[in-house]
XYZ file of N, CA and C in Angstrom:
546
model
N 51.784 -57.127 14.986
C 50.544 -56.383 14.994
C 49.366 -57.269 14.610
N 49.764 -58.359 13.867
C 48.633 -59.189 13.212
C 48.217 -59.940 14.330
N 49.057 -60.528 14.988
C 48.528 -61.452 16.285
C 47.458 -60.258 17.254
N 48.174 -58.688 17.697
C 47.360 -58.054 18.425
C 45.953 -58.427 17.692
N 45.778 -57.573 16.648
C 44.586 -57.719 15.725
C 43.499 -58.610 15.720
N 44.271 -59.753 15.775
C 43.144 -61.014 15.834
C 43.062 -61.546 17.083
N 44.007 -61.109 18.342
C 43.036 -61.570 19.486
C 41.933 -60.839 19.932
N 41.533 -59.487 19.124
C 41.082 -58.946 19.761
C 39.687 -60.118 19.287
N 39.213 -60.300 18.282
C 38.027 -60.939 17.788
C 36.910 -60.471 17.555
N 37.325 -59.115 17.231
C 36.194 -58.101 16.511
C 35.901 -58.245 15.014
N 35.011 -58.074 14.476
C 34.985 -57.498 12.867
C 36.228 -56.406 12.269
N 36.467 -55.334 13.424
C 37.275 -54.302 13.056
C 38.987 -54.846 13.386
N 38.997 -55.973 14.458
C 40.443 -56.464 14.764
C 40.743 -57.453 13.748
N 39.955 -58.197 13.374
C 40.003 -59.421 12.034
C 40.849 -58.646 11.172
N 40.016 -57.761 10.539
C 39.748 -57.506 9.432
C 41.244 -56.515 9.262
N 41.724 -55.713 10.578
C 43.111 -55.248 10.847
C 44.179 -55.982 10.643
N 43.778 -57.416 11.368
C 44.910 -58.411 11.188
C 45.317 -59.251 9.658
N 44.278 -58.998 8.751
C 44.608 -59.245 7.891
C 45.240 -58.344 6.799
N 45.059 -57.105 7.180
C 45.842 -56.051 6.653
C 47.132 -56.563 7.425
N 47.513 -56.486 8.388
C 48.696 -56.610 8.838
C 49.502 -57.716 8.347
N 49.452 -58.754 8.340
C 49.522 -60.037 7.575
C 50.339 -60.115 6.169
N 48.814 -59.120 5.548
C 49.037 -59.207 3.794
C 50.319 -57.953 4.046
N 50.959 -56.893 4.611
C 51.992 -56.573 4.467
C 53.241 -57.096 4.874
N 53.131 -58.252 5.926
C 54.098 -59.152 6.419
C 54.114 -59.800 5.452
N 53.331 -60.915 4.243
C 53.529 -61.795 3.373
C 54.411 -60.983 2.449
N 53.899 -60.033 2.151
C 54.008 -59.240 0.907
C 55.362 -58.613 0.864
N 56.095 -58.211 2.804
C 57.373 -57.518 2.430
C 58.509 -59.170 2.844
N 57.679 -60.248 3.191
C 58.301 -61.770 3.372
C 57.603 -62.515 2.876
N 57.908 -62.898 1.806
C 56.706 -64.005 1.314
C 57.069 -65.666 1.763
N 58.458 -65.673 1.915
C 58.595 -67.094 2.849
C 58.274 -67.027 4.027
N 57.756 -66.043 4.669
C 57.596 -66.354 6.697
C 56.546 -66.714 6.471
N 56.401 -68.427 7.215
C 55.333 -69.429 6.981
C 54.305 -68.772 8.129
N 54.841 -68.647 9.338
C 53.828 -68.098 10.369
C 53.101 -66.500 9.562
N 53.708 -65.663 9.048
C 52.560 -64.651 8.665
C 51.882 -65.141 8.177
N 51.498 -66.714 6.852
C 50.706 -66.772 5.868
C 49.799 -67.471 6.884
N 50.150 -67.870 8.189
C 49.361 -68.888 8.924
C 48.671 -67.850 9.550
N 49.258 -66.799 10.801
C 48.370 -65.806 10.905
C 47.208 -65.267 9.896
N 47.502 -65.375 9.080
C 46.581 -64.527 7.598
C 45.582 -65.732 7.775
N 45.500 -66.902 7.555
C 44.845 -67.934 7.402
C 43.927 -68.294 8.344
N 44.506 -67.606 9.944
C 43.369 -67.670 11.036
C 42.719 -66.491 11.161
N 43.204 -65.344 10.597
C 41.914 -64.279 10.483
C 41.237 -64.271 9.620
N 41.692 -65.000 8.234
C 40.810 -65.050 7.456
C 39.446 -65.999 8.154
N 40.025 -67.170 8.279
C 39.025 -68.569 8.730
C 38.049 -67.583 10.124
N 38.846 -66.728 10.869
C 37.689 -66.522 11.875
C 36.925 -64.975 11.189
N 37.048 -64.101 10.269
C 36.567 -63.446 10.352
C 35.108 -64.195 8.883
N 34.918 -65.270 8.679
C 34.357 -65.935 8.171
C 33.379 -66.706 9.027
N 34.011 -67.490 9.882
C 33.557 -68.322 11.167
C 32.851 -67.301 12.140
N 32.985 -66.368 12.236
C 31.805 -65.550 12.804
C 31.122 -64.596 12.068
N 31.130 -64.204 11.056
C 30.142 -64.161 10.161
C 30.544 -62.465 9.880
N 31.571 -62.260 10.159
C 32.253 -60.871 9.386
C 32.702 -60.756 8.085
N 32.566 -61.644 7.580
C 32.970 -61.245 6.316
C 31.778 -63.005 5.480
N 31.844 -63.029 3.959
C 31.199 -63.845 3.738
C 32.084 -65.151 3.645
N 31.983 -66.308 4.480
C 32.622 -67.673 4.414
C 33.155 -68.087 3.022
N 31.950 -68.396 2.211
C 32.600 -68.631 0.961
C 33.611 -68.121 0.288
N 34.029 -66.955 0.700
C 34.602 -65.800 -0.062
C 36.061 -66.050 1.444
N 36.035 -66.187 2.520
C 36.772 -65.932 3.642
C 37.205 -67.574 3.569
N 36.931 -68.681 3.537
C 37.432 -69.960 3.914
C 38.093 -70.285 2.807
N 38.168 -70.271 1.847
C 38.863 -70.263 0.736
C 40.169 -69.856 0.946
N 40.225 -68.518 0.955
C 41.628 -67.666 1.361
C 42.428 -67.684 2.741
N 41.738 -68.577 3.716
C 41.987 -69.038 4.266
C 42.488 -70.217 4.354
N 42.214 -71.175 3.456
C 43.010 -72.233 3.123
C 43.950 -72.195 2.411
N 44.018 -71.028 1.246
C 44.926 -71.175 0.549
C 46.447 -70.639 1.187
N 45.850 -69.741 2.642
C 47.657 -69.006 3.104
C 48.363 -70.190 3.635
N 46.657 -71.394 4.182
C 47.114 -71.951 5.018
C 48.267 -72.841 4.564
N 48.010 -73.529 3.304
C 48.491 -74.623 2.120
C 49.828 -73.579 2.278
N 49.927 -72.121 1.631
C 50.836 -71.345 1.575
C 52.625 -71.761 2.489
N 51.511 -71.725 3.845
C 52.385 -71.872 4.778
C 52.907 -72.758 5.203
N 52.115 -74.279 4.664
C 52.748 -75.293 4.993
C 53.926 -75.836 3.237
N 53.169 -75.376 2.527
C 53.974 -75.100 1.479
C 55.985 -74.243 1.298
N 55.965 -73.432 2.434
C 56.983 -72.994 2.949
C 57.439 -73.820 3.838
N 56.620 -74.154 4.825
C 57.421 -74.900 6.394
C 56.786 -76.050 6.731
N 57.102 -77.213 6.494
C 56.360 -78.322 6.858
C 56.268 -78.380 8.440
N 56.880 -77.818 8.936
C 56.976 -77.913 10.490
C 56.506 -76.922 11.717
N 55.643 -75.969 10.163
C 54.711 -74.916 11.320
C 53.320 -75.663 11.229
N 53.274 -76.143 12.742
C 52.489 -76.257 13.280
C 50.856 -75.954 13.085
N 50.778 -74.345 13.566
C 50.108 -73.499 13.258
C 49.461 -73.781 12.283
N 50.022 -73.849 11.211
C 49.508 -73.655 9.152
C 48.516 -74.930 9.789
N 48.992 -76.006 9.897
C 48.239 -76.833 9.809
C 47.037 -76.963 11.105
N 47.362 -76.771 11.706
C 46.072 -76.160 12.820
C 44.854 -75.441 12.195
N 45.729 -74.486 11.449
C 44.659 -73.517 10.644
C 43.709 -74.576 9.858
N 44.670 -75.013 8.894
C 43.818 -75.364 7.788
C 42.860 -76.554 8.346
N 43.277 -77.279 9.206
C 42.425 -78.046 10.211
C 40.996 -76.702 10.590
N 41.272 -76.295 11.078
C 40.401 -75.155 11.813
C 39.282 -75.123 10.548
N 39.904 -74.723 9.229
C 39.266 -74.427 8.574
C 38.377 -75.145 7.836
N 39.402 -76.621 7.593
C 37.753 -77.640 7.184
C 37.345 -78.297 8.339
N 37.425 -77.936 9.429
C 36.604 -78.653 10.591
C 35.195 -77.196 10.684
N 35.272 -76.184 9.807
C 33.849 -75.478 9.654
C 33.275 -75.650 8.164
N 33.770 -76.447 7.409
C 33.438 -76.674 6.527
C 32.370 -77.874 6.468
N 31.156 -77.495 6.015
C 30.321 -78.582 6.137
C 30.959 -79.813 5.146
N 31.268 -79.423 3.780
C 31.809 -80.649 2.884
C 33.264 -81.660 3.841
N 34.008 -81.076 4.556
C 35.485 -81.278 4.616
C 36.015 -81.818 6.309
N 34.590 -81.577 6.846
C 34.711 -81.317 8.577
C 35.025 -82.503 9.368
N 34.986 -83.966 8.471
C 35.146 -84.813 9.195
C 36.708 -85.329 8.487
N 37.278 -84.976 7.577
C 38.684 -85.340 7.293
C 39.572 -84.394 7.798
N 39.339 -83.086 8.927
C 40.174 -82.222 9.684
C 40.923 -83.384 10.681
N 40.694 -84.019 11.470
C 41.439 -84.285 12.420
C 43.233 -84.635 12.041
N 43.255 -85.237 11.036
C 44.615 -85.833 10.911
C 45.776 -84.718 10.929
N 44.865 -83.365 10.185
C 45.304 -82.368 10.397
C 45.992 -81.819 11.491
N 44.854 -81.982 12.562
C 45.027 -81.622 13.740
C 46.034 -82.473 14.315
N 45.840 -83.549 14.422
C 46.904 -84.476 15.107
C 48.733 -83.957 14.527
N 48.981 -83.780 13.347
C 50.224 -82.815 12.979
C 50.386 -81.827 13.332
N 49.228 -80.648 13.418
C 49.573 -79.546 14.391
C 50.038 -80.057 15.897
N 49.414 -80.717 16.374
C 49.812 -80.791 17.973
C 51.201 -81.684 18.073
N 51.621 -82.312 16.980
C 52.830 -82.877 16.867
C 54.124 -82.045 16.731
N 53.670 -81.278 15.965
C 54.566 -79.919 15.921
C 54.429 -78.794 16.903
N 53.431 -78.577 17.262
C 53.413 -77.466 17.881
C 52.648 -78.019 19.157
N 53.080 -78.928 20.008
C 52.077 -79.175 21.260
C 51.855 -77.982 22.360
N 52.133 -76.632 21.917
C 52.319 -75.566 22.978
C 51.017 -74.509 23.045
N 50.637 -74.521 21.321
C 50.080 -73.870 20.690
C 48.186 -73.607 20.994
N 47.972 -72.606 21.592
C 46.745 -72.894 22.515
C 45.730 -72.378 21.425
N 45.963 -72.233 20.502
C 44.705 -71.849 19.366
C 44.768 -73.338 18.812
N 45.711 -73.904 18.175
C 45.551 -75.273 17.490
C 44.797 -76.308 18.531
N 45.163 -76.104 20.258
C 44.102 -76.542 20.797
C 43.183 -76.620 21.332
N 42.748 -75.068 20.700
C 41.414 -74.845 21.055
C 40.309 -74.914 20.017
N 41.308 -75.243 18.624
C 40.323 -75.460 17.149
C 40.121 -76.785 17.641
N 41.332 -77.219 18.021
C 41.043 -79.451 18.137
C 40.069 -79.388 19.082
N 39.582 -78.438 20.182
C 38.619 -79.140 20.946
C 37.185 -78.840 20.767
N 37.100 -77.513 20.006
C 35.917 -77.349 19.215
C 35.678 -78.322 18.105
N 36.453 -78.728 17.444
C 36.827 -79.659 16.389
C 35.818 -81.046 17.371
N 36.356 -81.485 18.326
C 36.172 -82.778 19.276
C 34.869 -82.666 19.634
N 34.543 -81.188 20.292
C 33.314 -81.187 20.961
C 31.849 -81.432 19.763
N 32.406 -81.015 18.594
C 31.290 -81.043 17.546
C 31.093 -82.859 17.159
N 32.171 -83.385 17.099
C 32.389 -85.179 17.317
C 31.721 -85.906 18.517
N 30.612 -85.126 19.987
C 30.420 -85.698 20.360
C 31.371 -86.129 21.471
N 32.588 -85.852 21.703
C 33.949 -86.134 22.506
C 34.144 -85.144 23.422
N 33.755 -84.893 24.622
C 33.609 -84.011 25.149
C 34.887 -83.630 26.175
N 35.032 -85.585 26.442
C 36.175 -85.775 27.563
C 37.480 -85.421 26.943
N 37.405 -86.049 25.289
C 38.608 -85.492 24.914
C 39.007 -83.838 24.877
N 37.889 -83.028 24.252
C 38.193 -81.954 24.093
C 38.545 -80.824 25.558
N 37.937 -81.585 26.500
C 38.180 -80.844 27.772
C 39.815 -81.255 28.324
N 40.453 -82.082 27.758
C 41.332 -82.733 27.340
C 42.538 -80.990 26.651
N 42.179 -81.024 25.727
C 42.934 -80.186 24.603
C 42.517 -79.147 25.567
N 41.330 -78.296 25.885
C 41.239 -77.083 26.575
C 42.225 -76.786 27.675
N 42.140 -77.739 28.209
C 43.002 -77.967 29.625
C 44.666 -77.929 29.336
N 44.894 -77.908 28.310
C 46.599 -78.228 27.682
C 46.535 -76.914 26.984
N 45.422 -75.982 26.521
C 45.610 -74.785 25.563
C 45.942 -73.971 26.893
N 45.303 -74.811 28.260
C 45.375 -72.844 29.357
C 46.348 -73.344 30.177
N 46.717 -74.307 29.980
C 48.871 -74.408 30.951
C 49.156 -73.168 30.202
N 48.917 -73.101 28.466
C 50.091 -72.007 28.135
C 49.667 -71.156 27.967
N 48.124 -70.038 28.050
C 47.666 -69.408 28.232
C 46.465 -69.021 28.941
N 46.829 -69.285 30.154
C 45.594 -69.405 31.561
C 44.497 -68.546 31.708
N 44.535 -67.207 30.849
C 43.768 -65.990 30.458
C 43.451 -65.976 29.873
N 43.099 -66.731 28.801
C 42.941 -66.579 27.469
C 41.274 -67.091 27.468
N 40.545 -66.136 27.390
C 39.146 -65.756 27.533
C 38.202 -67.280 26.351
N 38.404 -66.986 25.157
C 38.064 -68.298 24.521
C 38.206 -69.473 24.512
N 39.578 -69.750 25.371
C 39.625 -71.063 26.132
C 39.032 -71.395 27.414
N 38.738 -70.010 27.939
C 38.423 -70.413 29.130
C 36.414 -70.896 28.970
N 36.223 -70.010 28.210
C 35.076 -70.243 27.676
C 34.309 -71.444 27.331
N 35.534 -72.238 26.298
C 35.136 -73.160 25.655
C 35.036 -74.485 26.744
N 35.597 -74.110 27.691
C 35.883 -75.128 28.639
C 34.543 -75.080 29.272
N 34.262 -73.684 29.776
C 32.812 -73.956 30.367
C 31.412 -74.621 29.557
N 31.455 -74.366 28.455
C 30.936 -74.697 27.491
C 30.732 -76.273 27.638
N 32.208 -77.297 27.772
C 32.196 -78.607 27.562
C 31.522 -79.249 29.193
N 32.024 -77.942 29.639
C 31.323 -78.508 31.448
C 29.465 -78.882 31.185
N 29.269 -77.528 30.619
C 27.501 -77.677 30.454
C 27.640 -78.572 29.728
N 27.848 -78.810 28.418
C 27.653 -80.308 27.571
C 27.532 -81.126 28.222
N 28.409 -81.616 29.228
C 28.850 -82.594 30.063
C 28.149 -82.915 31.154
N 27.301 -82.210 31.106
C 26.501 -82.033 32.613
C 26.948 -82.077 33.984
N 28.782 -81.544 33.798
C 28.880 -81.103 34.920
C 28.942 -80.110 35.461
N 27.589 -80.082 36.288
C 27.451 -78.808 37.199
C 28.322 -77.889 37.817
N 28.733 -78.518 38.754
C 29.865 -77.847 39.801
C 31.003 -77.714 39.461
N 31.596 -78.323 38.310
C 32.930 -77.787 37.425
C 31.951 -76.636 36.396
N 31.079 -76.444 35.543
C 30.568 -75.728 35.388
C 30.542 -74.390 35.955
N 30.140 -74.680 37.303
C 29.981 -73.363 38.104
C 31.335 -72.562 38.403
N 32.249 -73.597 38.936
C 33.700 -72.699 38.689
C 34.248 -72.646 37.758
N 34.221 -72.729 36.807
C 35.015 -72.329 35.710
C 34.284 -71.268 34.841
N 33.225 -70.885 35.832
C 32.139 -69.492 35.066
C 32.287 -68.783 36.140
N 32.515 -68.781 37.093
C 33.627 -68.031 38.382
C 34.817 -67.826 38.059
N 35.333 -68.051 37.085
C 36.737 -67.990 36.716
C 36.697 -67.379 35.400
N 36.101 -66.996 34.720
C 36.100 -66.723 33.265
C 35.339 -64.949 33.825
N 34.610 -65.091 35.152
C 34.180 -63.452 35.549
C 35.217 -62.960 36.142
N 36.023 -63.819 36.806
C 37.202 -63.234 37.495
C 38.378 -62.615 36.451
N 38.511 -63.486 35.721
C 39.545 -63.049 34.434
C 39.205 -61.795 33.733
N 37.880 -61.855 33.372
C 37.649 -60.764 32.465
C 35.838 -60.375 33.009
N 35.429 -59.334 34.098
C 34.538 -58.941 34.752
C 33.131 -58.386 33.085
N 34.551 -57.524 32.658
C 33.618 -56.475 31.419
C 33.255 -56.841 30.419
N 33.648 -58.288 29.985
C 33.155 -59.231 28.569
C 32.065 -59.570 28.832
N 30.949 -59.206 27.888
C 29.728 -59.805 27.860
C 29.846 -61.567 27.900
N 30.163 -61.812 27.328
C 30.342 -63.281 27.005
C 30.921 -64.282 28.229
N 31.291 -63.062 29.266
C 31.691 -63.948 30.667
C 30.274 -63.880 31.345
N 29.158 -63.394 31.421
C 28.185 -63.237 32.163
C 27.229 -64.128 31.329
N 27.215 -64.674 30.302
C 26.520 -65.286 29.388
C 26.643 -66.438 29.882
């Protein structure tokens, strides 16, 4: 239920998924992936400004630590906590190494590479991160925020005509999202 919750990427789905979460930790306190789920709704319902950061990135790091504290080999946890000081103004440039262990563990994982390419694109790295986008939608080709972010690196990039289709493709996927007509 926690994963439904947080793809939705509402204030009201966040904020669900972390209810959902804190009863997955709470009736399993070793399942490393719930504390990692918990750790990306916390970090995004912070990162878009639903709840207050200071108060949301914190607890977000700490499921994240949580979870790698349980499983050195979820992926995820460390994606997160990457995710999470790559929005951290103090912490944002010691995320990558992070990242590079998530994708070591988890090279499948299309949120860890879609934090690494937001992560990249803020570095100025555009080729790389279109890079990671392009490897997040082999494993989820629908997936509206990747597809997004990709158009995103096209305009950075100043390429036009990949630009233009891949904003033909993000209306085709999803017609009724504001954010596809944007």
């Amino acid at each position: 239920r926690g994963e439904e919750f947080a793809r939705r990427r509402t204030r009201e789905g966040l904020e669900n998924a972390v209810q959902e979460y804190g009863r997955a930790v709470a009736v399993e306190p070793a399942y490393a992936d719930a504390w990692a789920g918990l750790a990306a709704a916390w970090a995004a319902l912070g990162q878009f400004r639903f709840a207050d950061s200071r108060l949301a990135l914190p607890k977000a790091k700490e499921a994240a630590r949580r979870a790698i504290g349980i499983d050195r080999k979820c992926g995820r946890a460390y994606g997160v906590l990457a995710y999470c000081m790559s929005i951290d103004v103090h912490e944002w440039l010691g995320a990558e190494p992070y990242f590079h262990s998530a994708i070591s563990i988890s090279p499948q994982d299309p949120d860890v590479r879609l934090w690494y390419a937001a992560y990249l694109s803020k570095r100025g790295r555009s080729a790389e991160s279109i890079r990671q986008l392009r490897a997040g939608l082999e494993r989820d080709p629908a997936s509206l925020v990747l597809n997004l972010q990709l158009a995103a690196e096209y305009f950075l990039e100043g390429r036009t005509d990949d630009l233009r289709s891949q904003a033909r493709e993000v209306l085709r996927l999803q017609p009724f999202e504001a954010a596809s007509h944007l």
